[in-house]
Amino acid sequence: MSKTEDKIIDLPKILDPRGNLTVAQSMDHIPFNVSRVYWVYDVPAGESRGGHAHKQCREFIVAASGSFTVTLDDGYTQTSYHLNHPWQGLYVETGVWRTLNDFSSGAVCLVLASDPFEEDDYIRDYNDFLATLKK
């Protein structure tokens, strides 16, 4: 099974005339315990984010506002996902290269991560990433 197979997860969407609400609970809606939350915003037109893989950390990526495209690459297959619904997220397993681009104006990328930040967990060079797959 390819690590880039469809990993879009629909979260509960509670409709309310005062404003909708979506919830994401660890081990219920998200397939891991959340240790870190961060968000990316004010991405200039034409810029991309990501460009790395993780050795241990898993992530759940949500377009909290606006839209962007996430391309996942397992070294064999590349699959792109256009995220534009705040009640959906993309589950990204370990050992998958990710690139985020095509950010709309005002987009906010919310990421729930399984592990605290650890620089040694990152693979930031694509050739190094491909080399880890051959081990």
Coordinates of N, CA, C and O in Angstrom, one line a residue:
M1 N 0.8 -1.2 0.0 CA 0.0 0.0 0.0 C 0.9 1.2 0.0 O 1.8 1.4 0.8
S2 N 0.6 2.2 -0.9 CA 1.4 3.4 -1.0 C 1.0 4.3 0.2 O -0.1 4.4 0.6
K3 N 2.0 5.0 0.7 CA 1.8 5.9 1.8 C 1.0 7.2 1.4 O 0.6 7.9 2.2
T4 N 0.9 7.4 0.1 CA 0.2 8.5 -0.4 C -1.3 8.3 -0.8 O -1.9 9.1 -1.4
E5 N -1.8 7.1 -0.4 CA -3.2 6.8 -0.7 C -4.0 7.8 0.0 O -3.6 8.4 1.0
D6 N -5.3 8.0 -0.4 CA -6.2 9.0 0.1 C -6.2 9.0 1.6 O -6.6 7.9 2.2
K7 N -5.9 10.1 2.3 CA -5.8 10.2 3.7 C -6.7 11.4 4.2 O -6.4 11.9 5.3
I8 N -7.6 11.8 3.4 CA -8.5 12.9 3.8 C -9.5 12.3 4.9 O -10.1 11.3 4.7
I9 N -9.5 13.0 6.0 CA -10.4 12.7 7.1 C -11.4 13.8 7.3 O -11.0 14.9 7.4
D10 N -12.7 13.4 7.2 CA -13.8 14.4 7.5 C -13.9 14.5 9.0 O -14.1 13.4 9.7
L11 N -13.9 15.6 9.6 CA -14.2 15.9 11.0 C -15.6 16.2 11.2 O -16.3 16.7 10.3
P12 N -16.1 16.1 12.4 CA -17.5 16.5 12.7 C -17.7 17.9 12.4 O -16.9 18.8 12.8
K13 N -18.8 18.2 11.7 CA -19.2 19.6 11.4 C -20.5 19.8 12.1 O -21.5 19.2 11.7
I14 N -20.5 20.7 13.1 CA -21.7 21.0 13.8 C -22.3 22.3 13.2 O -21.7 23.4 13.4
L15 N -23.4 22.2 12.6 CA -24.0 23.4 11.9 C -24.8 24.2 13.0 O -25.5 23.6 13.8
D16 N -24.6 25.5 12.9 CA -25.3 26.3 13.9 C -25.5 27.7 13.2 O -24.5 28.2 12.6
P17 N -26.7 28.3 13.2 CA -26.9 29.6 12.6 C -26.0 30.7 13.1 O -25.8 31.7 12.4
R18 N -25.4 30.5 14.3 CA -24.5 31.5 14.8 C -23.1 31.3 14.3 O -22.3 32.2 14.6
G19 N -22.9 30.2 13.6 CA -21.5 29.9 13.2 C -21.2 28.4 13.4 O -21.6 27.9 14.4
N20 N -20.6 27.8 12.4 CA -20.4 26.3 12.5 C -19.2 26.1 13.4 O -18.3 26.9 13.6
L21 N -19.1 24.8 13.9 CA -18.0 24.4 14.7 C -17.5 23.0 14.3 O -18.3 22.2 13.9
T22 N -16.2 22.9 14.3 CA -15.6 21.5 14.0 C -14.7 21.2 15.1 O -14.0 22.1 15.7
V23 N -14.7 19.9 15.5 CA -13.8 19.5 16.6 C -12.9 18.3 16.1 O -13.3 17.6 15.2
A24 N -11.7 18.3 16.7 CA -10.7 17.2 16.3 C -10.2 16.7 17.6 O -9.4 17.4 18.3
Q25 N -10.5 15.5 18.0 CA -10.0 14.9 19.3 C -9.0 13.9 19.0 O -9.1 13.0 18.1
S26 N -7.9 13.9 19.8 CA -6.8 12.9 19.7 C -7.4 11.5 19.8 O -8.3 11.2 20.7
M27 N -7.0 10.6 19.0 CA -7.3 9.1 19.0 C -8.8 8.9 18.8 O -9.2 7.7 18.8
D28 N -9.6 9.9 18.5 CA -11.0 9.7 18.1 C -11.1 10.1 16.7 O -11.4 9.3 15.8
H29 N -10.8 11.4 16.4 CA -10.9 11.9 15.0 C -9.5 11.9 14.3 O -9.4 11.7 13.1
I30 N -8.5 12.1 15.1 CA -7.1 12.2 14.7 C -6.4 10.9 15.1 O -6.5 10.5 16.3
P31 N -5.7 10.1 14.2 CA -5.2 8.8 14.6 C -3.9 8.9 15.4 O -3.0 8.0 15.3
F32 N -3.7 9.9 16.3 CA -2.6 10.0 17.2 C -2.9 11.0 18.2 O -3.8 11.8 18.1
N33 N -2.1 10.9 19.3 CA -2.2 12.0 20.3 C -1.5 13.2 19.9 O -0.3 13.1 19.4
V34 N -2.1 14.4 20.0 CA -1.5 15.6 19.5 C -0.6 16.2 20.6 O -1.0 16.4 21.7
S35 N 0.7 16.4 20.2 CA 1.7 17.0 21.1 C 2.0 18.4 20.7 O 2.6 19.1 21.5
R36 N 1.7 18.8 19.5 CA 2.1 20.1 19.0 C 1.1 20.6 18.0 O 0.6 19.8 17.2
V37 N 0.8 21.9 18.0 CA -0.1 22.5 17.1 C 0.7 23.8 16.6 O 1.2 24.5 17.4
Y38 N 0.7 24.0 15.3 CA 1.2 25.2 14.7 C 0.4 25.5 13.4 O -0.3 24.7 12.9
W39 N 0.6 26.8 13.0 CA -0.1 27.2 11.8 C 0.8 28.1 11.0 O 1.6 28.8 11.5
V40 N 0.5 28.1 9.7 CA 1.3 28.8 8.7 C 0.3 29.8 8.0 O -0.8 29.4 7.6
Y41 N 0.7 31.0 7.9 CA -0.2 32.0 7.3 C 0.6 33.1 6.7 O 1.9 33.2 6.8
D42 N 0.0 34.0 6.0 CA 0.7 35.2 5.3 C 1.7 34.6 4.3 O 2.8 35.2 4.2
V43 N 1.5 33.5 3.6 CA 2.4 33.0 2.7 C 2.3 33.8 1.4 O 1.2 34.0 0.8
P44 N 3.4 34.4 1.0 CA 3.4 35.3 -0.2 C 3.0 34.5 -1.5 O 3.3 33.3 -1.6
A45 N 2.4 35.1 -2.4 CA 2.0 34.5 -3.7 C 3.2 33.8 -4.3 O 4.3 34.4 -4.4
G46 N 3.0 32.6 -4.8 CA 4.1 31.8 -5.5 C 5.1 31.1 -4.6 O 5.9 30.3 -5.0
E47 N 5.0 31.3 -3.3 CA 5.9 30.6 -2.3 C 5.3 29.3 -2.0 O 4.1 29.0 -2.1
S48 N 6.2 28.4 -1.5 CA 5.8 27.1 -1.0 C 6.4 26.8 0.3 O 7.3 27.5 0.8
R49 N 5.7 25.9 1.1 CA 6.2 25.5 2.4 C 6.4 24.0 2.4 O 6.1 23.3 1.5
G50 N 6.8 23.5 3.6 CA 7.0 22.1 3.7 C 8.4 21.8 3.1 O 9.4 22.4 3.5
G51 N 8.4 20.9 2.1 CA 9.7 20.6 1.5 C 10.6 19.7 2.5 O 11.8 19.9 2.6
H52 N 9.9 18.8 3.1 CA 10.6 17.9 4.1 C 9.8 16.6 4.3 O 8.6 16.6 3.9
A53 N 10.4 15.7 5.0 CA 9.7 14.5 5.5 C 10.1 14.4 7.0 O 11.0 15.0 7.5
H54 N 9.3 13.6 7.7 CA 9.6 13.3 9.1 C 9.9 11.8 9.3 O 9.3 10.9 8.7
K55 N 10.9 11.5 10.2 CA 11.2 10.2 10.5 C 10.2 9.5 11.5 O 9.9 8.3 11.4
Q56 N 9.7 10.3 12.4 CA 8.8 9.8 13.5 C 7.5 10.5 13.6 O 6.5 9.9 13.9
C57 N 7.5 11.8 13.3 CA 6.3 12.6 13.6 C 5.2 12.4 12.5 O 5.5 12.4 11.3
R58 N 4.0 12.3 12.9 CA 2.9 12.2 12.0 C 2.1 13.6 12.1 O 2.2 14.2 13.2
E59 N 1.5 14.0 11.0 CA 0.8 15.2 11.0 C -0.6 15.1 10.4 O -0.9 14.3 9.6
F60 N -1.5 16.1 10.8 CA -2.8 16.2 10.3 C -2.9 17.7 9.9 O -2.8 18.6 10.7
I61 N -3.1 17.9 8.6 CA -3.0 19.3 8.0 C -4.4 19.7 7.6 O -5.1 19.0 6.9
V62 N -4.8 20.9 8.1 CA -6.2 21.5 7.8 C -6.0 22.8 7.2 O -5.2 23.6 7.6
A63 N -6.8 23.1 6.2 CA -7.0 24.5 5.7 C -8.0 25.2 6.6 O -9.2 25.1 6.3
A64 N -7.5 25.8 7.7 CA -8.4 26.5 8.6 C -9.1 27.6 7.9 O -10.3 28.0 8.3
S65 N -8.5 28.2 7.0 CA -9.1 29.3 6.2 C -8.4 29.3 4.8 O -7.2 29.0 4.7
G66 N -9.2 29.6 3.8 CA -8.6 29.7 2.4 C -8.3 28.3 1.9 O -9.0 27.3 2.3
S67 N -7.4 28.2 1.0 CA -7.0 27.0 0.4 C -5.5 26.9 0.1 O -4.9 27.9 -0.1
F68 N -5.1 25.7 -0.1 CA -3.7 25.4 -0.6 C -3.7 24.0 -1.1 O -4.6 23.2 -0.8
T69 N -2.6 23.6 -1.7 CA -2.4 22.2 -2.2 C -1.2 21.6 -1.5 O -0.2 22.2 -1.3
V70 N -1.5 20.3 -1.0 CA -0.4 19.5 -0.4 C -0.1 18.4 -1.3 O -1.0 17.7 -1.8
T71 N 1.2 18.3 -1.7 CA 1.6 17.2 -2.5 C 2.5 16.2 -1.6 O 3.4 16.7 -1.0
L72 N 2.0 15.0 -1.6 CA 2.7 13.9 -0.8 C 3.5 13.0 -1.8 O 3.0 12.7 -2.9
D73 N 4.7 12.7 -1.4 CA 5.6 11.9 -2.2 C 6.2 10.8 -1.3 O 6.9 11.1 -0.4
D74 N 5.9 9.5 -1.7 CA 6.5 8.4 -0.9 C 7.8 7.9 -1.6 O 8.3 6.8 -1.2
G75 N 8.3 8.6 -2.5 CA 9.5 8.1 -3.3 C 9.1 7.4 -4.5 O 10.0 7.2 -5.4
Y76 N 7.9 7.0 -4.7 CA 7.4 6.3 -5.8 C 6.2 6.9 -6.5 O 6.1 6.9 -7.7
T77 N 5.4 7.5 -5.7 CA 4.1 8.1 -6.2 C 4.0 9.5 -5.6 O 4.2 9.7 -4.4
Q78 N 3.5 10.4 -6.4 CA 3.2 11.8 -5.9 C 1.7 11.9 -6.0 O 1.1 11.6 -7.1
T79 N 1.0 12.4 -4.9 CA -0.4 12.7 -5.0 C -0.6 14.0 -4.4 O -0.1 14.4 -3.3
S80 N -1.4 14.8 -5.1 CA -1.8 16.2 -4.6 C -3.2 16.3 -4.1 O -4.1 15.6 -4.7
Y81 N -3.3 17.0 -3.0 CA -4.6 17.2 -2.4 C -4.9 18.7 -2.3 O -4.0 19.4 -1.7
H82 N -6.0 19.1 -2.8 CA -6.4 20.5 -2.6 C -7.3 20.7 -1.4 O -8.4 20.1 -1.3
L83 N -6.7 21.3 -0.3 CA -7.5 21.5 0.9 C -8.1 22.8 0.9 O -7.5 23.9 0.7
N84 N -9.4 22.8 1.2 CA -10.2 24.1 1.2 C -11.4 24.0 2.1 O -12.3 24.9 2.0
H85 N -11.5 23.0 2.9 CA -12.7 22.9 3.9 C -12.1 22.8 5.3 O -11.3 21.9 5.6
P86 N -12.5 23.7 6.2 CA -12.0 23.6 7.6 C -12.5 22.4 8.4 O -12.0 22.2 9.5
W87 N -13.4 21.6 7.8 CA -13.9 20.4 8.5 C -13.2 19.1 7.9 O -13.6 18.0 8.3
Q88 N -12.2 19.3 7.1 CA -11.4 18.2 6.6 C -10.0 18.4 6.8 O -9.5 19.5 6.8
G89 N -9.3 17.3 7.0 CA -7.8 17.4 7.1 C -7.1 16.2 6.4 O -7.8 15.2 6.1
L90 N -5.9 16.4 6.2 CA -5.1 15.4 5.5 C -4.1 14.8 6.5 O -3.3 15.5 7.1
Y91 N -4.2 13.5 6.6 CA -3.3 12.7 7.5 C -2.0 12.4 6.8 O -2.1 11.8 5.7
V92 N -0.9 12.7 7.3 CA 0.4 12.5 6.7 C 1.2 11.6 7.6 O 1.5 12.0 8.8
E93 N 1.5 10.4 7.2 CA 2.3 9.4 7.9 C 3.7 9.8 7.9 O 4.2 10.6 7.1
T94 N 4.5 9.1 8.7 CA 6.0 9.3 8.7 C 6.6 8.8 7.3 O 5.9 8.0 6.6
G95 N 7.8 9.3 7.0 CA 8.4 8.9 5.8 C 7.8 9.3 4.5 O 8.0 8.6 3.5
V96 N 7.1 10.4 4.5 CA 6.4 10.9 3.3 C 6.9 12.4 3.2 O 6.8 13.2 4.1
W97 N 7.4 12.7 2.0 CA 7.8 14.1 1.6 C 6.6 14.9 1.4 O 5.7 14.4 0.7
R98 N 6.5 16.1 1.9 CA 5.4 16.9 1.7 C 5.8 18.3 1.3 O 6.8 18.8 1.7
T99 N 5.0 18.9 0.3 CA 5.2 20.2 -0.2 C 3.9 20.9 -0.2 O 2.9 20.3 -0.7
L100 N 3.8 22.1 0.3 CA 2.5 22.9 0.3 C 2.7 24.1 -0.6 O 3.7 24.8 -0.5
N101 N 1.8 24.3 -1.5 CA 1.9 25.4 -2.4 C 0.5 25.9 -2.8 O -0.5 25.4 -2.4
D102 N 0.5 26.9 -3.7 CA -0.8 27.4 -4.3 C -1.7 28.0 -3.1 O -2.9 27.8 -3.1
F103 N -1.1 28.7 -2.2 CA -1.9 29.3 -1.1 C -2.7 30.4 -1.6 O -2.3 31.3 -2.3
S104 N -4.0 30.4 -1.2 CA -4.9 31.5 -1.6 C -4.6 32.7 -0.6 O -4.0 32.5 0.4
S105 N -5.0 33.8 -1.0 CA -4.8 35.0 -0.2 C -5.6 34.8 1.2 O -6.7 34.4 1.2
G106 N -4.9 35.0 2.3 CA -5.5 34.8 3.6 C -5.6 33.4 4.1 O -6.2 33.1 5.1
A107 N -5.0 32.5 3.4 CA -5.0 31.0 3.8 C -4.3 30.9 5.1 O -3.3 31.5 5.4
V108 N -4.9 30.0 5.9 CA -4.2 29.6 7.2 C -4.1 28.0 7.2 O -5.1 27.3 7.1
C109 N -2.9 27.5 7.3 CA -2.6 26.1 7.3 C -2.4 25.7 8.8 O -1.4 26.1 9.4
L110 N -3.3 24.9 9.3 CA -3.2 24.5 10.7 C -2.7 23.0 10.7 O -3.2 22.2 9.9
V111 N -1.7 22.8 11.5 CA -1.1 21.4 11.6 C -1.1 20.9 13.0 O -0.7 21.6 13.9
L112 N -1.7 19.7 13.2 CA -1.6 19.0 14.4 C -0.6 17.9 14.3 O -0.6 17.1 13.3
A113 N 0.4 17.9 15.2 CA 1.5 17.0 15.1 C 1.6 16.0 16.3 O 1.2 16.4 17.4
S114 N 2.1 14.8 16.0 CA 2.1 13.8 17.0 C 3.3 14.0 18.0 O 3.2 13.5 19.1
D115 N 4.3 14.8 17.6 CA 5.5 14.9 18.4 C 5.9 16.4 18.6 O 5.6 17.2 17.7
P116 N 6.6 16.7 19.7 CA 7.1 18.1 19.8 C 8.2 18.3 18.7 O 8.7 17.3 18.1
F117 N 8.5 19.5 18.5 CA 9.6 19.9 17.5 C 10.9 19.2 17.9 O 11.3 19.3 19.0
E118 N 11.5 18.6 16.9 CA 12.8 18.0 17.1 C 13.5 18.0 15.8 O 13.1 17.3 14.8
E119 N 14.5 18.9 15.6 CA 15.2 19.1 14.4 C 15.7 17.7 13.8 O 15.7 17.5 12.6
D120 N 16.2 16.8 14.6 CA 16.7 15.6 14.1 C 15.7 14.7 13.5 O 16.0 13.7 12.8
D121 N 14.4 15.0 13.7 CA 13.3 14.2 13.1 C 13.1 14.6 11.6 O 12.4 13.8 10.9
Y122 N 13.6 15.7 11.2 CA 13.4 16.2 9.8 C 14.4 15.7 8.8 O 15.6 15.5 9.1
I123 N 13.9 15.3 7.6 CA 14.7 15.1 6.5 C 14.4 16.2 5.5 O 13.3 16.3 5.0
R124 N 15.4 17.1 5.4 CA 15.2 18.4 4.6 C 15.8 18.3 3.2 O 15.5 19.3 2.5
D125 N 16.5 17.3 2.9 CA 17.1 17.2 1.5 C 16.4 16.0 0.8 O 16.4 14.9 1.3
Y126 N 15.9 16.3 -0.4 CA 15.1 15.3 -1.1 C 15.9 14.0 -1.4 O 15.5 12.9 -1.3
N127 N 17.2 14.2 -1.8 CA 18.1 13.1 -2.1 C 18.3 12.3 -0.9 O 18.4 11.0 -1.0
D128 N 18.5 12.9 0.3 CA 18.6 12.1 1.5 C 17.4 11.4 1.8 O 17.4 10.2 2.3
F129 N 16.2 12.0 1.5 CA 14.9 11.3 1.7 C 14.9 10.0 0.9 O 14.5 8.9 1.4
L130 N 15.2 10.1 -0.4 CA 15.2 9.0 -1.3 C 16.2 7.9 -0.8 O 15.9 6.7 -0.9
A131 N 17.3 8.3 -0.3 CA 18.3 7.4 0.2 C 17.8 6.6 1.4 O 18.1 5.4 1.6
T132 N 17.0 7.3 2.3 CA 16.4 6.5 3.4 C 15.5 5.5 3.0 O 15.3 4.5 3.7
L133 N 14.8 5.6 1.9 CA 13.9 4.6 1.4 C 14.6 3.3 0.9 O 14.0 2.3 0.9
K134 N 15.9 3.5 0.6 CA 16.6 2.3 0.1 C 17.3 1.5 1.2 O 17.8 0.4 0.9
K135 N 17.2 2.0 2.4 CA 17.8 1.3 3.6 C 16.9 0.1 4.0 O 15.8 0.1 3.9

